[in-house]
Coordinates of N, CA and C and ligand atoms in Angstrom, one line a residue:
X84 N 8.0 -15.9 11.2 CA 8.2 -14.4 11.0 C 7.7 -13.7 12.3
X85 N 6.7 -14.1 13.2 CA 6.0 -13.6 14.0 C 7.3 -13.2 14.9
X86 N 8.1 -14.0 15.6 CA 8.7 -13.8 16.7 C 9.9 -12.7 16.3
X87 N 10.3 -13.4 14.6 CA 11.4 -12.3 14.3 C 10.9 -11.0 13.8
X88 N 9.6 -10.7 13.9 CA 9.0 -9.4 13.8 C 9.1 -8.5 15.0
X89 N 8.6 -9.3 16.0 CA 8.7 -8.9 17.3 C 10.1 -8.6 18.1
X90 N 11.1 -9.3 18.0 CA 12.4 -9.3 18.0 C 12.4 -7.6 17.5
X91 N 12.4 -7.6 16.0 CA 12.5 -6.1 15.4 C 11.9 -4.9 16.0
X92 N 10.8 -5.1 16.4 CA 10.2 -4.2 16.7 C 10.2 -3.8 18.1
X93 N 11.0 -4.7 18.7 CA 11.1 -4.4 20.2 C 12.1 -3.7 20.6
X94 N 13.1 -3.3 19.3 CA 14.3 -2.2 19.1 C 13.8 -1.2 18.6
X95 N 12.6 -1.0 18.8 CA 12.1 0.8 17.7 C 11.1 1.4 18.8
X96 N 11.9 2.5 19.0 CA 11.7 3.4 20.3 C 10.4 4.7 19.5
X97 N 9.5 4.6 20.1 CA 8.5 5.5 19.3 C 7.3 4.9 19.0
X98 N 6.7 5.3 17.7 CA 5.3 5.0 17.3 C 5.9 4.3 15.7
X99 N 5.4 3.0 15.4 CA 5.5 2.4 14.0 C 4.6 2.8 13.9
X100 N 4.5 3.1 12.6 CA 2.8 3.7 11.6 C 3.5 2.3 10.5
X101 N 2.0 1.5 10.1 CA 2.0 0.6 9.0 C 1.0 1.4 8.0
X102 N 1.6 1.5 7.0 CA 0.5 1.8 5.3 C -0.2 0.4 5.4
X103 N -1.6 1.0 5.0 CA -2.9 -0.5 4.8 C -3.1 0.4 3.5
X104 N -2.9 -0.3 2.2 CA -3.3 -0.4 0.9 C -4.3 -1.2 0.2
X105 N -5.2 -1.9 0.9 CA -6.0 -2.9 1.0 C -5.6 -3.9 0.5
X106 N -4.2 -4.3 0.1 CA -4.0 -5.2 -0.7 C -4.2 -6.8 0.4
X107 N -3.6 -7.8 -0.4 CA -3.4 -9.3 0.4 C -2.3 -8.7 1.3
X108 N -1.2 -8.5 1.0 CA 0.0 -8.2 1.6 C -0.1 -7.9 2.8
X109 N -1.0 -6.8 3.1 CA -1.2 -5.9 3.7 C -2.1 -6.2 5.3
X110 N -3.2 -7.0 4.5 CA -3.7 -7.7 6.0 C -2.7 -9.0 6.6
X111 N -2.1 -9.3 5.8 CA -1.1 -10.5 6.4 C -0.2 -9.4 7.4
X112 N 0.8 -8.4 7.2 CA 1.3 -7.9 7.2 C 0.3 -6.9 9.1
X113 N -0.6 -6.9 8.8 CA -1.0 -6.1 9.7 C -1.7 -6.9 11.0
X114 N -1.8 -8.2 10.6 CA -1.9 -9.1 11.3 C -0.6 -9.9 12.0
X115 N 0.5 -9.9 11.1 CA 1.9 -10.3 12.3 C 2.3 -9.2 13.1
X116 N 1.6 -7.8 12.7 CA 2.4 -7.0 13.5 C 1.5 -6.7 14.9
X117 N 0.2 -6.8 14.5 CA -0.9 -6.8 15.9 C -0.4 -8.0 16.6
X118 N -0.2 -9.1 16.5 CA 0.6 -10.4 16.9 C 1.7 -9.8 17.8
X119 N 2.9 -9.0 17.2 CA 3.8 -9.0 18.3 C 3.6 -7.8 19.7
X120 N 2.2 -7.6 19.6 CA 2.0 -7.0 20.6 C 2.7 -5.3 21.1
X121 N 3.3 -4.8 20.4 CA 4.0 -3.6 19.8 C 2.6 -2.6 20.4
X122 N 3.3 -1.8 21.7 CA 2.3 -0.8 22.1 C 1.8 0.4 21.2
X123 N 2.8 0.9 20.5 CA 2.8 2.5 19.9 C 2.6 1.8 18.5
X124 N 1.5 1.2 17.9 CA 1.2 1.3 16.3 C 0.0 2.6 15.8
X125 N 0.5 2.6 14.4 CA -0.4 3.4 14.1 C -0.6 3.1 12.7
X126 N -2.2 2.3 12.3 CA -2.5 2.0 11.2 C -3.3 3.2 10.6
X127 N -2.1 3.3 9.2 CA -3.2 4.3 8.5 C -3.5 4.1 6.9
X128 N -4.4 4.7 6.3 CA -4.4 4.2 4.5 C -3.8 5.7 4.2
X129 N -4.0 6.2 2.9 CA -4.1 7.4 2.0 C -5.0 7.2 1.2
X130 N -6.2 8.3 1.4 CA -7.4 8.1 0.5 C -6.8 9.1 -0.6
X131 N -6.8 8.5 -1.7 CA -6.4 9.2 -2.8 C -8.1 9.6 -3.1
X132 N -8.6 9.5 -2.9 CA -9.8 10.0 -3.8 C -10.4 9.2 -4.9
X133 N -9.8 8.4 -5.3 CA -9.9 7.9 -6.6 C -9.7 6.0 -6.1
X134 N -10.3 5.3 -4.7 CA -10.4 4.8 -4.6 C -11.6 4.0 -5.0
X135 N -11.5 2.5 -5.5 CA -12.6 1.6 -5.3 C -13.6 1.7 -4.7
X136 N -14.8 1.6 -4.5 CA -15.8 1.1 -3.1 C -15.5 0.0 -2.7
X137 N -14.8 -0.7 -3.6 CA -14.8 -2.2 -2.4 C -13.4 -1.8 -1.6
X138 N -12.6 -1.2 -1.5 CA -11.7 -0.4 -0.9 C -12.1 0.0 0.3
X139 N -13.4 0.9 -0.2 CA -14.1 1.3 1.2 C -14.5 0.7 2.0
X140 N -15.4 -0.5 1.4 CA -16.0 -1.1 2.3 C -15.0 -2.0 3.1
X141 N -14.1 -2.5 2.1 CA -13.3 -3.3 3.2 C -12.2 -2.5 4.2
X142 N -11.7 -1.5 4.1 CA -11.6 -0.8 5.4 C -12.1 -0.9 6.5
X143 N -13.5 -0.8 6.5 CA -14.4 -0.6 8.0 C -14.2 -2.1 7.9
X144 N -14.3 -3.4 7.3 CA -14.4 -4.5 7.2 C -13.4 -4.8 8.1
X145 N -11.9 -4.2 7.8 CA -11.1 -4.6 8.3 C -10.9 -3.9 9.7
X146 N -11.5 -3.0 9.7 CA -11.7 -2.0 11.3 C -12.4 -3.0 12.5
X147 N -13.5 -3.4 11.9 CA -14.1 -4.0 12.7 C -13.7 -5.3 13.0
X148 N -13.0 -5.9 12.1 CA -12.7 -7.3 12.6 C -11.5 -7.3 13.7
X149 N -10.6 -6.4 13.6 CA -9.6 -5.8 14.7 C -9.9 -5.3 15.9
X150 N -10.9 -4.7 15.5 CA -11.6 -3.7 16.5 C -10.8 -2.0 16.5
X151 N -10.3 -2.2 15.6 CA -9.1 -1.0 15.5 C -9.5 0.2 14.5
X152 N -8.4 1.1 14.5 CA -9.0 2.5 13.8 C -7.8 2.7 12.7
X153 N -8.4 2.4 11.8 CA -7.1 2.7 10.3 C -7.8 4.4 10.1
X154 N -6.7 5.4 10.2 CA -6.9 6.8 10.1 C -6.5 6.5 9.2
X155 N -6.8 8.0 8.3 CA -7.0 8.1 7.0 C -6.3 9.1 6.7
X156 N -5.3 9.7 5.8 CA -5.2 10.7 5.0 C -5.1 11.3 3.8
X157 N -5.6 12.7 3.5 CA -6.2 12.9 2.4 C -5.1 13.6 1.7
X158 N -5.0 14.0 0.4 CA -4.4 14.6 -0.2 C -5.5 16.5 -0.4
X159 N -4.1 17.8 -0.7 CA -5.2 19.2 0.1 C -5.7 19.0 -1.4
X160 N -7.0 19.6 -1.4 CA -8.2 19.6 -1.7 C -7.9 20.6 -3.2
X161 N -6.8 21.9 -2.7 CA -7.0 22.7 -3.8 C -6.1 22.3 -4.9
X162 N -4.6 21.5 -4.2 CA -4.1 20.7 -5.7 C -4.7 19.6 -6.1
X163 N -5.6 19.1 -5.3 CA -6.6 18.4 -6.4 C -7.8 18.4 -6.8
X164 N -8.5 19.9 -6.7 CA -9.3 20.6 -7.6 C -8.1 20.9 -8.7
X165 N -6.8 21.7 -8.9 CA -6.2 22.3 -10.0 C -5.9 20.9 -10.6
X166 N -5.5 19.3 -10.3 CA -5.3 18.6 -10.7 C -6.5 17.7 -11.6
X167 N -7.5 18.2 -11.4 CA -8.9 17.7 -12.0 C -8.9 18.6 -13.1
X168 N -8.9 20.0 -12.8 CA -8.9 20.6 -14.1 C -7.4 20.2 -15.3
X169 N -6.3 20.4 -15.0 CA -5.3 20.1 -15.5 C -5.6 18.6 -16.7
X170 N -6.4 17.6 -15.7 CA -5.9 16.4 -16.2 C -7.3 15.9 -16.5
X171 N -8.5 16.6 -15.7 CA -9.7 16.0 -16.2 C -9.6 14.5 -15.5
X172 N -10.4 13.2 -15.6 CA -10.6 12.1 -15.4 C -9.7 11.0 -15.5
X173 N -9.5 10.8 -16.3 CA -8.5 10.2 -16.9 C -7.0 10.2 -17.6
X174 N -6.7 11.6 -17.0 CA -5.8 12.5 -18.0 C -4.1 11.8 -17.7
X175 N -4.1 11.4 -16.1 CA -2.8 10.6 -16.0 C -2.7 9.6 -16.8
X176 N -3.2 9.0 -17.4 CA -2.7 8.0 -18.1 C -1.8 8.5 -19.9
X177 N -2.1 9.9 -19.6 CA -1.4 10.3 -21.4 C -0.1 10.7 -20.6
X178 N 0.4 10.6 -20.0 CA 2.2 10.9 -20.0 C 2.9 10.2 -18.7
X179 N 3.8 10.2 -18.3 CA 4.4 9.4 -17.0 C 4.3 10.8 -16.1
X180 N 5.2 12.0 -16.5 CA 4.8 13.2 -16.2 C 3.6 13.5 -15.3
X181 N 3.0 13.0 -16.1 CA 1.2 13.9 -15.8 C 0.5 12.4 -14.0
X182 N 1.0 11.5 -14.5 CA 0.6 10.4 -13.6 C 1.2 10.7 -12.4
X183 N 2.9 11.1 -12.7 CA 3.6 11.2 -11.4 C 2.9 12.3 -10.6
X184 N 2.8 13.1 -11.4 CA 2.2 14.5 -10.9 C 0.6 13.9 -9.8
X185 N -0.1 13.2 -10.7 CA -1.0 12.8 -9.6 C -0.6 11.7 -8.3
X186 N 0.0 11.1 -8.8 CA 0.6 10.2 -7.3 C 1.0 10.9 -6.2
X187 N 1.9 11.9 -7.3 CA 3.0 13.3 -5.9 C 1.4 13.9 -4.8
X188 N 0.3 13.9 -5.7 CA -0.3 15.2 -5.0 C -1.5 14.1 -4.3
X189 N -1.4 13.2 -4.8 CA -2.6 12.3 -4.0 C -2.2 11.4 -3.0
X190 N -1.0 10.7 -3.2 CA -0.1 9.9 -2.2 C 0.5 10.2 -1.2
X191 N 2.1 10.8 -2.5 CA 3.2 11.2 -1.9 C 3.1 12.4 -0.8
X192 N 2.5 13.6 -1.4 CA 2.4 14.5 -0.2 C 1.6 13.9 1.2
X193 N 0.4 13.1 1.2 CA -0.1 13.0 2.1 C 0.8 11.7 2.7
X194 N 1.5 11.2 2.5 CA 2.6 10.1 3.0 C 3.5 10.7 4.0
X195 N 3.8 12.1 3.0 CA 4.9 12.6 4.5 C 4.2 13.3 5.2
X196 N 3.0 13.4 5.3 CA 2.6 14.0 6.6 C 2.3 13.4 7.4
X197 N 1.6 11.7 7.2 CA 1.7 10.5 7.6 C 2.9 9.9 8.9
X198 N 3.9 10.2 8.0 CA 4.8 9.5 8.4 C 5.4 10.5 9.4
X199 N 5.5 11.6 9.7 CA 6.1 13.1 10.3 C 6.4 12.5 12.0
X200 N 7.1 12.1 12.6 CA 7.1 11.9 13.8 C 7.4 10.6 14.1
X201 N 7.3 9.4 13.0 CA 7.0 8.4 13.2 C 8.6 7.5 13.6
X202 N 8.8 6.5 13.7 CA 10.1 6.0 14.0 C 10.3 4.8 13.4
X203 N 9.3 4.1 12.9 CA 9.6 3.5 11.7 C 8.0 3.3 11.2
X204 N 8.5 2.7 9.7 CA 7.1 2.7 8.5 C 7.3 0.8 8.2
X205 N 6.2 0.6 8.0 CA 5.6 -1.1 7.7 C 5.1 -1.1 6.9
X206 N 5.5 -1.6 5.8 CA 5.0 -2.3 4.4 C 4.6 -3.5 4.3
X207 N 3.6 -3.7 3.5 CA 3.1 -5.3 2.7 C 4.0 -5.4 1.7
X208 N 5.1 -4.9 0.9 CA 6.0 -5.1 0.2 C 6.6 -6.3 0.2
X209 N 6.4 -7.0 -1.2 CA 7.4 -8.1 -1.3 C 8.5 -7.8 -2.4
X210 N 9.4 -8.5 -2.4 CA 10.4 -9.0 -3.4 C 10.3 -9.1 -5.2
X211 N 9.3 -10.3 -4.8 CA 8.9 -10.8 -6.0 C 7.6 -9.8 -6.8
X212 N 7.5 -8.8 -6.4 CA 6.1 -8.5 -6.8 C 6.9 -7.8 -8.1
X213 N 7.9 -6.9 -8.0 CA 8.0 -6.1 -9.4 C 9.7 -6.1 -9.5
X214 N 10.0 -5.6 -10.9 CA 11.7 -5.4 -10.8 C 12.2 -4.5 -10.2
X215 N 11.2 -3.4 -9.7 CA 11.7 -2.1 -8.8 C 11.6 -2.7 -7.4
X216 N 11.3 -4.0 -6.9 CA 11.5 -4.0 -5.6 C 12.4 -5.4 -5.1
X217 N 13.0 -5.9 -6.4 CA 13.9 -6.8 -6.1 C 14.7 -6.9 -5.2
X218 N 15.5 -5.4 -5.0 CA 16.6 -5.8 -4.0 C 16.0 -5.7 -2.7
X219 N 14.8 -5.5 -1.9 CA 14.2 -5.2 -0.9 C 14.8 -6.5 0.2
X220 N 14.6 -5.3 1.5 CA 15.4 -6.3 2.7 C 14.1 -5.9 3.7
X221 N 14.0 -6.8 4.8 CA 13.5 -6.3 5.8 C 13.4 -5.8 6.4
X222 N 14.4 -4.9 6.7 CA 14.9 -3.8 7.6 C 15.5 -3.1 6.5
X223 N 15.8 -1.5 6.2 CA 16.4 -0.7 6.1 C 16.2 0.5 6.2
X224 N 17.0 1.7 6.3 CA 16.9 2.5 6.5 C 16.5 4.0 5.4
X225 N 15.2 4.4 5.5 CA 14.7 5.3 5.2 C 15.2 6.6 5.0
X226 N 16.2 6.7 4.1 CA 16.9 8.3 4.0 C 16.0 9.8 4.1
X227 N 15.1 9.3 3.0 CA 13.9 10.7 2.9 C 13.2 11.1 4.3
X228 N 12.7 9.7 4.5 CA 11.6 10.0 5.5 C 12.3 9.8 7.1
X229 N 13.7 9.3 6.8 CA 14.3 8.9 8.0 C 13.9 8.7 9.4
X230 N 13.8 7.2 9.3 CA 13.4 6.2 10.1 C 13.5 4.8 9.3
X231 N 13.3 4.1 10.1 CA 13.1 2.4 9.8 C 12.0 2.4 9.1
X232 N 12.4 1.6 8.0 CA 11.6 1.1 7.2 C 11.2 -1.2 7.3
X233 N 10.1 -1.4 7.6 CA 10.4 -2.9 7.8 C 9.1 -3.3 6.8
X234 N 9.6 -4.3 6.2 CA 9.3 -5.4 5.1 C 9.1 -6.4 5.8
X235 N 8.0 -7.1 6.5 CA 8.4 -8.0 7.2 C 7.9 -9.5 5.8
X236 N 7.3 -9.1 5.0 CA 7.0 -10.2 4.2 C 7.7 -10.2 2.7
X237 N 8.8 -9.9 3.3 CA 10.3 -9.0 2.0 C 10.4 -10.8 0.9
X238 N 10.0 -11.7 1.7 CA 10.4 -12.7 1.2 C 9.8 -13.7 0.4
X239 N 8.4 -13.5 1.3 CA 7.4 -13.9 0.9 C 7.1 -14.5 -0.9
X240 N 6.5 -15.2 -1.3 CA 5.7 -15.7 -2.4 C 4.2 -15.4 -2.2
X241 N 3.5 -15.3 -3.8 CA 1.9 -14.6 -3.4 C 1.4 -16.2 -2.8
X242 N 2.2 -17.1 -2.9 CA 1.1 -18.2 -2.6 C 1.4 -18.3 -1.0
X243 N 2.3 -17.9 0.0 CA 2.3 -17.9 1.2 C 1.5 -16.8 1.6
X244 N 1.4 -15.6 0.9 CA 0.5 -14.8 1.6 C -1.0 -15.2 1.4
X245 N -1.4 -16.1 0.6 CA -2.5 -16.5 0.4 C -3.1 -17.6 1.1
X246 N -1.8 -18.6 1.5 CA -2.0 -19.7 2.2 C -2.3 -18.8 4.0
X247 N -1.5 -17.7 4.1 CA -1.8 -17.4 5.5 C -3.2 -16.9 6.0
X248 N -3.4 -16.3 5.1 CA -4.7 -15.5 4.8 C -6.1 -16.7 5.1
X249 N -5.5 -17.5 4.0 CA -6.8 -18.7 4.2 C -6.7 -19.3 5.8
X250 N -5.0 -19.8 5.8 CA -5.3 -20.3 7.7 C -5.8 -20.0 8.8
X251 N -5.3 -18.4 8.9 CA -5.7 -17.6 9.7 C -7.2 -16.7 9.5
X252 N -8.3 -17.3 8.6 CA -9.4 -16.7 8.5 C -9.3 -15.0 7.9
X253 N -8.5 -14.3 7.7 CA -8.6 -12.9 7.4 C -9.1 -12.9 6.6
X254 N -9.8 -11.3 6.6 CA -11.1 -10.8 5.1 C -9.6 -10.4 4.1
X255 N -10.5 -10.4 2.9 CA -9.8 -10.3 2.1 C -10.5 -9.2 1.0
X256 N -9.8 -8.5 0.5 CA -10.7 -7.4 -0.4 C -11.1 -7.9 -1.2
X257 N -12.4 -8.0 -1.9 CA -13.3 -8.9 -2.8 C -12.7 -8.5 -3.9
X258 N -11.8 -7.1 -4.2 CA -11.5 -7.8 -5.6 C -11.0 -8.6 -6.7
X259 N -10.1 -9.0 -5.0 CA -9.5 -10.5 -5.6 C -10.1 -11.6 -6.3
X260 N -11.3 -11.1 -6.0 CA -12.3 -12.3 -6.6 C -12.9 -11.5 -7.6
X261 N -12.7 -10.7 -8.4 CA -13.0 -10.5 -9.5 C -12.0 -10.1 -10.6
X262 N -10.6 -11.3 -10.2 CA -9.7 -11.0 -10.9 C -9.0 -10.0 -10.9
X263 N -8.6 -9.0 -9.6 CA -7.6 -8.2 -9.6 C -6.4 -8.9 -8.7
X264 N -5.3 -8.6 -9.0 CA -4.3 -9.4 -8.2 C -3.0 -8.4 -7.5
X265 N -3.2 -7.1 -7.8 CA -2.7 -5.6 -7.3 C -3.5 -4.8 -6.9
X266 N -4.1 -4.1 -6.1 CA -5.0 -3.1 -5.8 C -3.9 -1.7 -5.4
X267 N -5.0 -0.7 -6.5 CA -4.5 0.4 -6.6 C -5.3 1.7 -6.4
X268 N -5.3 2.6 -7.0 CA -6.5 3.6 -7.4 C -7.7 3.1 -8.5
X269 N -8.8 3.4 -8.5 CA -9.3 3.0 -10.0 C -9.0 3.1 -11.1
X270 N -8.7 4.0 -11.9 CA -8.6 4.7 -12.8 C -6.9 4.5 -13.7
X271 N -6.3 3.6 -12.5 CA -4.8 2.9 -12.7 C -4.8 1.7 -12.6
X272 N -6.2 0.3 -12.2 CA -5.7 -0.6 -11.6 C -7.1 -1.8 -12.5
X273 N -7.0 -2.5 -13.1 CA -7.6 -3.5 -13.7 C -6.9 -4.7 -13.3
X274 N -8.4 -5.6 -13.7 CA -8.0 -6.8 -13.0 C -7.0 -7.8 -14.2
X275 N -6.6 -8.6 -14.0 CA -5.5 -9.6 -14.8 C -5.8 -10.8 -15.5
X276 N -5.6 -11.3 -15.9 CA -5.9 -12.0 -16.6 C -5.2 -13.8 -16.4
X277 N -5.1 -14.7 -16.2 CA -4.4 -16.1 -15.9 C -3.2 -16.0 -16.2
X278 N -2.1 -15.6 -15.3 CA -1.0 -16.4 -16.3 C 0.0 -14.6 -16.7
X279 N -1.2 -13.5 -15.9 CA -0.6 -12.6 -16.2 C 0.3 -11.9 -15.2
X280 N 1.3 -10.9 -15.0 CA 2.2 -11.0 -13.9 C 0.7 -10.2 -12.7
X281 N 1.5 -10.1 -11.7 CA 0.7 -9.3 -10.3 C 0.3 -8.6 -10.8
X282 N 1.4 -7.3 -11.2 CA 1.4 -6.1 -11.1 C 0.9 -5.6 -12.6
X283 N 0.8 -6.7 -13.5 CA 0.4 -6.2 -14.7 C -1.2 -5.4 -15.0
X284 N -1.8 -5.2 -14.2 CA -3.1 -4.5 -13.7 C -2.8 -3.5 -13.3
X285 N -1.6 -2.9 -12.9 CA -1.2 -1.5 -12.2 C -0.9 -0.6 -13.5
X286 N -1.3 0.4 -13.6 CA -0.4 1.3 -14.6 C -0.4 0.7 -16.3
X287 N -1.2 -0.2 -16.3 CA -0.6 -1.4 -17.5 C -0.1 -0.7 -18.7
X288 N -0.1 0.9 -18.8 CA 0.0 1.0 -20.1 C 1.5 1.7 -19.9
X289 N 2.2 1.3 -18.7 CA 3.8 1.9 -18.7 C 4.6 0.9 -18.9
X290 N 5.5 0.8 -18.7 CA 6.7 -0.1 -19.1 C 7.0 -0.9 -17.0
X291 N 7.5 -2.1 -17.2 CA 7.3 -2.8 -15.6 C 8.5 -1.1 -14.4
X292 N 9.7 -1.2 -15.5 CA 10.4 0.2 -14.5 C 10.2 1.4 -14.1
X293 N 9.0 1.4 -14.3 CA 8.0 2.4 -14.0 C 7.1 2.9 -12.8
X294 N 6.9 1.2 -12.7 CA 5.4 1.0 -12.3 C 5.8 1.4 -10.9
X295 N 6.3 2.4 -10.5 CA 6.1 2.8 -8.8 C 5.4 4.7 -9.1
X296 N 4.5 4.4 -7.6 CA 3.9 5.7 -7.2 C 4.5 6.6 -6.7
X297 N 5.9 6.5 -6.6 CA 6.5 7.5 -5.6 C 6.6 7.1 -4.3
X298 N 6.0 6.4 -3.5 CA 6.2 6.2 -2.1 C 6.9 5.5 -1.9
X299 N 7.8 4.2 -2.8 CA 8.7 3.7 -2.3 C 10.1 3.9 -3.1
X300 N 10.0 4.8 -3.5 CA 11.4 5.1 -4.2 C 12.6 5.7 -3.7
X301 N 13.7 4.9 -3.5 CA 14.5 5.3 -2.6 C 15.2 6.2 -2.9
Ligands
SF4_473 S1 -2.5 5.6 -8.9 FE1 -3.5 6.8 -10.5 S2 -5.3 7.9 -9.6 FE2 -4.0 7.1 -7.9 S3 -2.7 8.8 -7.4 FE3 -1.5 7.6 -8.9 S4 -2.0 8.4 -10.9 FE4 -3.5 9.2 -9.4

C-alpha cells in the first residue's frame, strides 16, 4: 500500500490534512502516509469536548513518537454552552435528532473549517467496519467539501491493521485493552463484548444505518 499511497499522493497539488480519531485505523493510516514522504500534510483531531482521557493522553503519545504536531479543533463554545443546556449530559442519546444535532455542532462544523483550503482529506476508514461504509473506494471525490478524499486502508481487515500495528511497533490507544474496539466520544462509545461487531460500542442504542456522525456522509 505504501508505494501505491505514494503514487496517489504524488498527484495532489496542495496541503492533505489527515483526521487522527485515535482509533487503530488511524495510526496505521498516519504512519503509511508519513512513509510516502508527502511535503504539505496536515495532521489534525476534533476535540469534541466530550473526549476520553486516554484520548488525550494518547495524542501527545502519538505527537511525540512522530515528533509531529496533531492541531486540534474545537467546536464555538456558545453552541456548545446552548447545547449543554438543551440536552444536559446525556441528552443525545433520547432521539437521533438530538445526537445529530450534537455531532453537527461538535464535529461537523469544526470539520469544515478543518478542511477549508485543503486539497485532499485521509481517512482510517475501512470497508468492513459498518453497512454505511461498504461501498468505500480509495480515492474519491468529495462533493461537499470538494477535494480528494483517500481511504488508503478502504480494504483492509481489523486483523491486518492490527497485524501492522504490532510489526511496526506503533502505540496504540489503551482502550483497546479494555475492551473497546471503536473509539468515539464518551458518552457514545462503550467497550464490546467477544464476538460483538466493531462498531457495536458506537451509538449502541441506534439501529447499524445510523451509526454515522455526519462527517462521512456523502
Ligand atoms: S459522538 Fe456523541 S458526544 Fe460526540 S459529538 Fe456525537 S453525539 Fe456528541
Amino acid at each position: 500500500m505504501s508505494s501505491e499511497l505514494s503514487d496517489i499522493v504524488s498527484k495532489i497539488k496542495g496541503t492533505i490534512a489527515l483526521s487522527f480519531s485515535y482509533q487503530a485505523e488511524d495510526i496505521v493510516t498516519l504512519d503509511l502516509l508519513l512513509k510516502t514522504k508527502a511535503q504539505d500534510i496536515e495532521v489534525f483531531a476534533l476535540d469534541t469536548l466530550k473526549h476520553f482521557q486516554a484520548c488525550k493522553t494518547y495524542h501527545k503519545q502519538v505527537e511525540d513518537f512522530y515528533g509531529i504536531n496533531i492541531k486540534t479543533y474545537k467546536p464555538d463554545q456558545n453552541a456548545v454552552d446552548r447545547l449543554e443546556i438543551k440536552l444536559g449530559e446525556y441528552g443525545m442519546r433520547g432521539s437521533l435528532e438530538d445526537r445529530h444535532l450534537c455531532c453537527e455542532i461538535r464535529k461537523v462544523k469544526p470539520l469544515e473549517i478543518a478542511l477549508q483550503g485543503r486539497s485532499a482529506w485521509v481517512t482510517g476508514l475501512r470497508a468492513a467496519q459498518s453497512v454505511t461504509r461498504a461501498n468505500l473506494q480509495i480515492v474519491e471525490c468529495d462533493a461537499k467539501y470538494k477535494l480528494f478524499k483517500i481511504a488508503p486502508i478502504a480494504s483492509w481487515s481489523e486483523k491486518e491493521v492490527f497485524d501492522y500495528i504490532s510489526t511496526h511497533h506503533l502505540p496504540l490507544n489503551e482502550l483497546y485493552s479494555q475492551g473497546f474496539k471503536s473509539i468515539g466520544c464518551e458518552p457514545c462509545t462503550r467497550a464490546v463484548k467477544e464476538g460483538e461487531d466493531v462498531r457495536a460500542g458506537r451509538w449502541w442504542w441506534e439501529n447499524p444505518e445510523h451509526k454515522e456522525c455526519g462527517l462521512h456522509i456523502k
